[in-house]
Structures are given as structure tokens and as C-alpha cells.
Coordinates of C-alpha atoms in Angstrom, one line a residue:
M1 CA 43.3 -17.6 -9.7
F2 CA 41.2 -16.8 -6.7
S3 CA 39.6 -13.6 -5.5
V4 CA 39.1 -12.3 -2.0
A5 CA 35.9 -10.6 -1.0
F6 CA 35.7 -8.5 2.2
R7 CA 32.6 -8.5 4.2
P8 CA 31.8 -6.0 6.9
C9 CA 32.0 -7.3 10.4
A10 CA 28.8 -8.4 12.2
R11 CA 29.2 -5.7 14.9
S12 CA 29.1 -2.9 12.3
Q13 CA 26.0 -4.5 10.6
A14 CA 24.3 -4.8 14.0
R15 CA 25.0 -1.2 14.8
S16 CA 23.6 0.0 11.4
L17 CA 20.5 -2.1 11.9
A18 CA 20.0 -0.7 15.4
T19 CA 20.3 2.9 14.2
A20 CA 17.9 2.2 11.3
A21 CA 15.4 0.5 13.7
S22 CA 15.6 3.4 16.2
S23 CA 15.0 6.0 13.5
S24 CA 12.0 4.0 12.1
T25 CA 10.5 3.5 15.6
S26 CA 10.7 7.3 16.3
A27 CA 8.8 7.9 13.1
A28 CA 6.2 5.3 14.1
Q29 CA 5.8 6.9 17.5
A30 CA 4.9 10.2 15.9
E31 CA 1.8 8.7 14.2
P32 CA 0.1 5.5 15.3
L33 CA -0.7 2.8 12.7
T34 CA -4.4 2.6 12.7
H35 CA -5.4 1.2 9.3
F36 CA -4.8 -1.8 7.0
R37 CA -3.8 -1.2 3.4
I38 CA -5.2 -4.3 1.6
T39 CA -4.3 -5.1 -2.0
L40 CA -5.5 -8.1 -4.0
R41 CA -2.5 -9.8 -5.5
R42 CA -3.9 -13.1 -6.7
S43 CA -7.2 -13.7 -8.6
A44 CA -10.1 -15.5 -6.9
I45 CA -11.1 -17.3 -10.1
S46 CA -12.1 -21.0 -9.4
L47 CA -12.0 -20.5 -5.6
P48 CA -14.9 -21.3 -3.4
Q49 CA -17.9 -18.9 -2.9
N50 CA -16.9 -18.2 0.7
I51 CA -13.5 -16.8 -0.4
K52 CA -15.1 -14.7 -3.1
G53 CA -17.7 -13.5 -0.5
T54 CA -14.9 -12.5 1.9
L55 CA -13.2 -10.5 -0.8
A56 CA -16.5 -8.7 -1.6
A57 CA -17.0 -8.0 2.1
L58 CA -13.6 -6.4 2.2
G59 CA -14.6 -4.3 -0.8
I60 CA -12.1 -5.8 -3.2
H61 CA -13.5 -6.6 -6.7
R62 CA -10.5 -6.8 -9.0
R63 CA -6.8 -7.6 -9.0
L64 CA -4.4 -5.0 -7.7
Q65 CA -7.2 -3.0 -6.2
T66 CA -6.3 -1.4 -2.9
V67 CA -8.7 -0.7 0.0
Y68 CA -8.2 0.8 3.5
H69 CA -9.9 -0.5 6.7
R70 CA -9.5 0.4 10.3
H71 CA -7.9 -2.1 12.7
T72 CA -10.8 -4.2 14.0
P73 CA -11.1 -7.9 14.9
D74 CA -13.7 -8.6 12.2
I75 CA -11.4 -7.1 9.4
A76 CA -8.5 -9.1 10.9
G77 CA -10.5 -12.3 10.6
K78 CA -11.4 -11.6 7.0
I79 CA -7.7 -10.9 6.2
L80 CA -6.8 -14.3 7.7
T81 CA -9.4 -16.0 5.6
V82 CA -7.8 -14.7 2.3
K83 CA -4.2 -14.2 3.4
E84 CA -2.8 -16.1 0.5
L85 CA -4.4 -13.8 -2.0
I86 CA -3.7 -10.3 -0.6
S87 CA -0.9 -8.2 0.7
V88 CA -1.5 -6.2 3.9
E89 CA 0.4 -3.2 5.3
N90 CA -0.2 -1.2 8.5
V91 CA -0.5 2.5 7.7
P92 CA -1.3 5.6 9.7
E93 CA -4.5 7.5 9.2
S94 CA -2.7 10.2 7.1
A95 CA -1.8 7.6 4.5
V96 CA -5.5 6.5 3.9
R97 CA -6.7 7.4 0.4
N98 CA -10.3 7.2 -0.9
K99 CA -11.0 6.0 -4.4
L100 CA -10.9 9.5 -6.0
E101 CA -7.5 10.4 -4.3
Q102 CA -6.1 7.1 -5.5
R103 CA -7.2 7.8 -9.1
L104 CA -5.7 11.3 -9.0
E105 CA -2.4 9.9 -7.8
R106 CA -2.2 7.5 -10.7
K107 CA -3.3 10.1 -13.3
A108 CA -0.4 11.4 -15.5
S109 CA 0.3 15.1 -15.8
R110 CA -1.1 16.9 -18.8
G111 CA 2.4 17.5 -20.3
Y112 CA 1.7 21.1 -21.0
V113 CA 0.8 24.3 -19.3
V114 CA -1.9 26.8 -20.5
T115 CA -0.4 30.3 -20.3
G116 CA -3.2 32.2 -21.9
S117 CA -6.6 31.7 -23.5
K118 CA -8.3 33.7 -26.3
L119 CA -11.7 32.6 -24.9
N120 CA -11.3 34.6 -21.7
A121 CA -9.4 37.6 -23.3
D122 CA -10.9 41.1 -22.7
P123 CA -11.8 42.9 -26.0

């Protein structure tokens, strides 16, 4: 026996892609992409000192660490030097997180809520 699979026509796919692209461009126009989000994906073990120095200059010291940098020519050159080891995304300024904010986002909730305390109760 054989089965028949139906595929959507190319015109409807192009239309859906066009509407998705127009909605994403309108969101991008609202806030300009001004920063790089750089995450180290591969380890720099056994790589030359200049590659390790470039990672240190970017502020990356361990795997899966994420740093943010403004769009500048020198940062773009450093990214090109280590492009095989990192992943880079363009993000708006509102998406930039410092080290403390990143840690708080990863932190799990306490799992309980304190409703009252005998320590602060009035006698």
C-alpha cells in the first residue's frame, strides 16, 4: 500500500513567511539592536594563547557564560577571531543583563511563602 501526503502550496507558505517577517520587523523597528549577546559554546582548552587571550578580552572565562557588549568594530573583530567557539545574538539595550541580574533569573523560587513570623510579632 502507499500513502498520500499533502503539502501546503508554495504561495501560502510565502504569504505566511511574509506576514511573520513583517511582524518581526515592526517589533525590531520599535527598539534598535545595539548589543551583542555572546555565549561561549566550546571550550578553549588546547587552543593557542591568542584565542584564549581574545576570550579573556571579551570577558568570557568559562563555558556557557554569557556577556553583553555594545556594537563596536573592535568587539566585532574579536568575535570574528573566536567565531567557532561562541554564539552571538543581536539584542536591544533592554535585554542586556548584568551578572547579578543573570544570577537572579537562574535562581529557583523558594517553594514556600512566609505568611507570619513569631520573631516580629507584637506582645
